[in-house]
C-alpha atoms as an extended CHARMM CRD file, in Angstrom:
* protein
*
        95  EXT
         1         1  UNK       CA             -6.3570000000      -34.2500000000      -15.5560000000  PROA      1               0.0000000000
         2         2  UNK       CA             -9.6420000000      -33.9670000000      -13.6340000000  PROA      2               0.0000000000
         3         3  UNK       CA             -7.9150000000      -34.9390000000      -10.3890000000  PROA      3               0.0000000000
         4         4  UNK       CA             -5.3720000000      -32.1480000000      -10.8330000000  PROA      4               0.0000000000
         5         5  UNK       CA             -8.1730000000      -29.6150000000      -11.1450000000  PROA      5               0.0000000000
         6         6  UNK       CA             -9.5250000000      -30.6350000000       -7.7450000000  PROA      6               0.0000000000
         7         7  UNK       CA             -6.0870000000      -30.3700000000       -6.1330000000  PROA      7               0.0000000000
         8         8  UNK       CA             -5.5050000000      -26.9630000000       -7.7400000000  PROA      8               0.0000000000
         9         9  UNK       CA             -8.8690000000      -25.7660000000       -6.4450000000  PROA      9               0.0000000000
        10        10  UNK       CA             -8.0320000000      -27.0670000000       -2.9590000000  PROA      10              0.0000000000
        11        11  UNK       CA             -4.6430000000      -25.3360000000       -3.0960000000  PROA      11              0.0000000000
        12        12  UNK       CA             -6.3660000000      -22.1010000000       -4.1490000000  PROA      12              0.0000000000
        13        13  UNK       CA             -8.7490000000      -22.3300000000       -1.1900000000  PROA      13              0.0000000000
        14        14  UNK       CA             -5.8600000000      -22.9110000000        1.2130000000  PROA      14              0.0000000000
        15        15  UNK       CA             -3.9360000000      -19.9480000000       -0.2450000000  PROA      15              0.0000000000
        16        16  UNK       CA             -6.9900000000      -17.6870000000       -0.0380000000  PROA      16              0.0000000000
        17        17  UNK       CA             -7.4830000000      -18.7270000000        3.5820000000  PROA      17              0.0000000000
        18        18  UNK       CA             -3.9000000000      -18.4930000000        4.8190000000  PROA      18              0.0000000000
        19        19  UNK       CA             -2.5440000000      -15.4420000000        2.9500000000  PROA      19              0.0000000000
        20        20  UNK       CA             -4.8470000000      -12.8680000000        4.6280000000  PROA      20              0.0000000000
        21        21  UNK       CA             -3.9680000000      -14.3070000000        8.0410000000  PROA      21              0.0000000000
        22        22  UNK       CA             -0.2450000000      -13.8520000000        7.3040000000  PROA      22              0.0000000000
        23        23  UNK       CA             -0.3790000000      -10.5580000000        5.4010000000  PROA      23              0.0000000000
        24        24  UNK       CA             -2.8120000000       -8.6080000000        7.5950000000  PROA      24              0.0000000000
        25        25  UNK       CA             -1.0980000000       -8.0670000000       10.9440000000  PROA      25              0.0000000000
        26        26  UNK       CA             -2.9530000000       -7.2380000000       14.1640000000  PROA      26              0.0000000000
        27        27  UNK       CA             -6.3070000000       -7.9070000000       12.6070000000  PROA      27              0.0000000000
        28        28  UNK       CA             -9.2990000000       -8.8650000000       14.6390000000  PROA      28              0.0000000000
        29        29  UNK       CA            -11.8050000000      -11.1600000000       13.0340000000  PROA      29              0.0000000000
        30        30  UNK       CA            -15.0280000000      -10.4350000000       14.8730000000  PROA      30              0.0000000000
        31        31  UNK       CA            -18.4570000000      -11.7330000000       14.1210000000  PROA      31              0.0000000000
        32        32  UNK       CA            -21.5600000000       -9.9860000000       12.9050000000  PROA      32              0.0000000000
        33        33  UNK       CA            -23.0900000000      -10.1540000000       16.3950000000  PROA      33              0.0000000000
        34        34  UNK       CA            -20.3200000000       -7.9990000000       17.8610000000  PROA      34              0.0000000000
        35        35  UNK       CA            -20.5470000000       -5.4830000000       15.0320000000  PROA      35              0.0000000000
        36        36  UNK       CA            -24.3350000000       -5.2570000000       15.4090000000  PROA      36              0.0000000000
        37        37  UNK       CA            -23.9670000000       -4.7330000000       19.1570000000  PROA      37              0.0000000000
        38        38  UNK       CA            -21.4930000000       -1.8760000000       18.5730000000  PROA      38              0.0000000000
        39        39  UNK       CA            -23.8640000000       -0.1840000000       16.1110000000  PROA      39              0.0000000000
        40        40  UNK       CA            -26.8120000000       -0.5320000000       18.4940000000  PROA      40              0.0000000000
        41        41  UNK       CA            -24.7990000000        0.8720000000       21.3870000000  PROA      41              0.0000000000
        42        42  UNK       CA            -23.7110000000        3.7890000000       19.1830000000  PROA      42              0.0000000000
        43        43  UNK       CA            -27.2000000000        4.5850000000       17.9080000000  PROA      43              0.0000000000
        44        44  UNK       CA            -29.1060000000        3.9930000000       21.1680000000  PROA      44              0.0000000000
        45        45  UNK       CA            -26.9030000000        3.8600000000       24.2700000000  PROA      45              0.0000000000
        46        46  UNK       CA            -29.9660000000        3.3430000000       26.5270000000  PROA      46              0.0000000000
        47        47  UNK       CA            -31.1800000000        0.2850000000       24.6550000000  PROA      47              0.0000000000
        48        48  UNK       CA            -32.1990000000       -2.6350000000       26.8630000000  PROA      48              0.0000000000
        49        49  UNK       CA            -32.4500000000       -6.1030000000       25.2760000000  PROA      49              0.0000000000
        50        50  UNK       CA            -36.0050000000       -7.4420000000       25.4240000000  PROA      50              0.0000000000
        51        51  UNK       CA            -34.9350000000      -11.0700000000       25.2040000000  PROA      51              0.0000000000
        52        52  UNK       CA            -32.5280000000      -13.1580000000       27.2390000000  PROA      52              0.0000000000
        53        53  UNK       CA            -30.9570000000      -16.2590000000       25.7010000000  PROA      53              0.0000000000
        54        54  UNK       CA            -32.3080000000      -19.5640000000       26.9960000000  PROA      54              0.0000000000
        55        55  UNK       CA            -28.8700000000      -21.1450000000       27.1040000000  PROA      55              0.0000000000
        56        56  UNK       CA            -25.7110000000      -19.1460000000       27.7190000000  PROA      56              0.0000000000
        57        57  UNK       CA            -22.4760000000      -21.0140000000       26.8750000000  PROA      57              0.0000000000
        58        58  UNK       CA            -20.0340000000      -21.0320000000       29.7990000000  PROA      58              0.0000000000
        59        59  UNK       CA            -17.1730000000      -19.5010000000       27.8110000000  PROA      59              0.0000000000
        60        60  UNK       CA            -15.9360000000      -18.2610000000       24.4930000000  PROA      60              0.0000000000
        61        61  UNK       CA            -14.4060000000      -21.6220000000       23.6560000000  PROA      61              0.0000000000
        62        62  UNK       CA            -17.7220000000      -23.3900000000       24.1290000000  PROA      62              0.0000000000
        63        63  UNK       CA            -19.4250000000      -20.8010000000       21.9650000000  PROA      63              0.0000000000
        64        64  UNK       CA            -16.7930000000      -21.3470000000       19.2600000000  PROA      64              0.0000000000
        65        65  UNK       CA            -17.2170000000      -25.1120000000       19.5760000000  PROA      65              0.0000000000
        66        66  UNK       CA            -20.9790000000      -24.8550000000       19.1300000000  PROA      66              0.0000000000
        67        67  UNK       CA            -20.5180000000      -22.5490000000       16.1330000000  PROA      67              0.0000000000
        68        68  UNK       CA            -18.0280000000      -24.9790000000       14.5490000000  PROA      68              0.0000000000
        69        69  UNK       CA            -20.3750000000      -27.8970000000       15.2360000000  PROA      69              0.0000000000
        70        70  UNK       CA            -23.2300000000      -26.0030000000       13.5950000000  PROA      70              0.0000000000
        71        71  UNK       CA            -21.0490000000      -25.2700000000       10.5520000000  PROA      71              0.0000000000
        72        72  UNK       CA            -19.9210000000      -28.8970000000       10.3200000000  PROA      72              0.0000000000
        73        73  UNK       CA            -23.4940000000      -30.1900000000       10.5170000000  PROA      73              0.0000000000
        74        74  UNK       CA            -24.5790000000      -27.7240000000        7.8410000000  PROA      74              0.0000000000
        75        75  UNK       CA            -21.6930000000      -28.6930000000        5.5670000000  PROA      75              0.0000000000
        76        76  UNK       CA            -22.4790000000      -32.3680000000        6.1200000000  PROA      76              0.0000000000
        77        77  UNK       CA            -26.1410000000      -31.8550000000        5.2470000000  PROA      77              0.0000000000
        78        78  UNK       CA            -25.2580000000      -29.9210000000        2.0880000000  PROA      78              0.0000000000
        79        79  UNK       CA            -22.7140000000      -32.5640000000        1.0750000000  PROA      79              0.0000000000
        80        80  UNK       CA            -25.2350000000      -35.3440000000        1.6830000000  PROA      80              0.0000000000
        81        81  UNK       CA            -27.8900000000      -33.6340000000       -0.4280000000  PROA      81              0.0000000000
        82        82  UNK       CA            -25.4420000000      -32.9410000000       -3.2720000000  PROA      82              0.0000000000
        83        83  UNK       CA            -24.2530000000      -36.5630000000       -3.1550000000  PROA      83              0.0000000000
        84        84  UNK       CA            -27.8290000000      -37.8330000000       -3.0910000000  PROA      84              0.0000000000
        85        85  UNK       CA            -28.8400000000      -35.8640000000       -6.1680000000  PROA      85              0.0000000000
        86        86  UNK       CA            -25.6080000000      -36.7680000000       -7.9590000000  PROA      86              0.0000000000
        87        87  UNK       CA            -26.2070000000      -40.4580000000       -7.2100000000  PROA      87              0.0000000000
        88        88  UNK       CA            -29.7590000000      -40.2430000000       -8.4790000000  PROA      88              0.0000000000
        89        89  UNK       CA            -28.5710000000      -38.5740000000      -11.6710000000  PROA      89              0.0000000000
        90        90  UNK       CA            -25.9070000000      -41.2720000000      -12.1730000000  PROA      90              0.0000000000
        91        91  UNK       CA            -28.4990000000      -44.0000000000      -11.5940000000  PROA      91              0.0000000000
        92        92  UNK       CA            -30.8040000000      -42.4720000000      -14.2220000000  PROA      92              0.0000000000
        93        93  UNK       CA            -27.9790000000      -42.4470000000      -16.7690000000  PROA      93              0.0000000000
        94        94  UNK       CA            -27.3120000000      -46.1690000000      -16.1760000000  PROA      94              0.0000000000
        95        95  UNK       CA            -30.9920000000      -47.0800000000      -16.6810000000  PROA      95              0.0000000000
């Protein structure tokens, strides 16, 4: 029964991810950076950035790749830490 719960949760996540993409037509999923830039340009059109990025990705795809890599590394680190603590707790129960 416990295995079914995991599959039902996974199915729920897939449904929650896919349904908005199918139901909401002509939607643009922008990031927080773009929204912040729009607000800044609205509030202060003469604003000049005081900082230039050290590394500018060559294209949008590279930027997306780096963002996905960052998310994957973060998810891996969180999964490792959760597994580590779960393993420690299981080892304490055996002792």
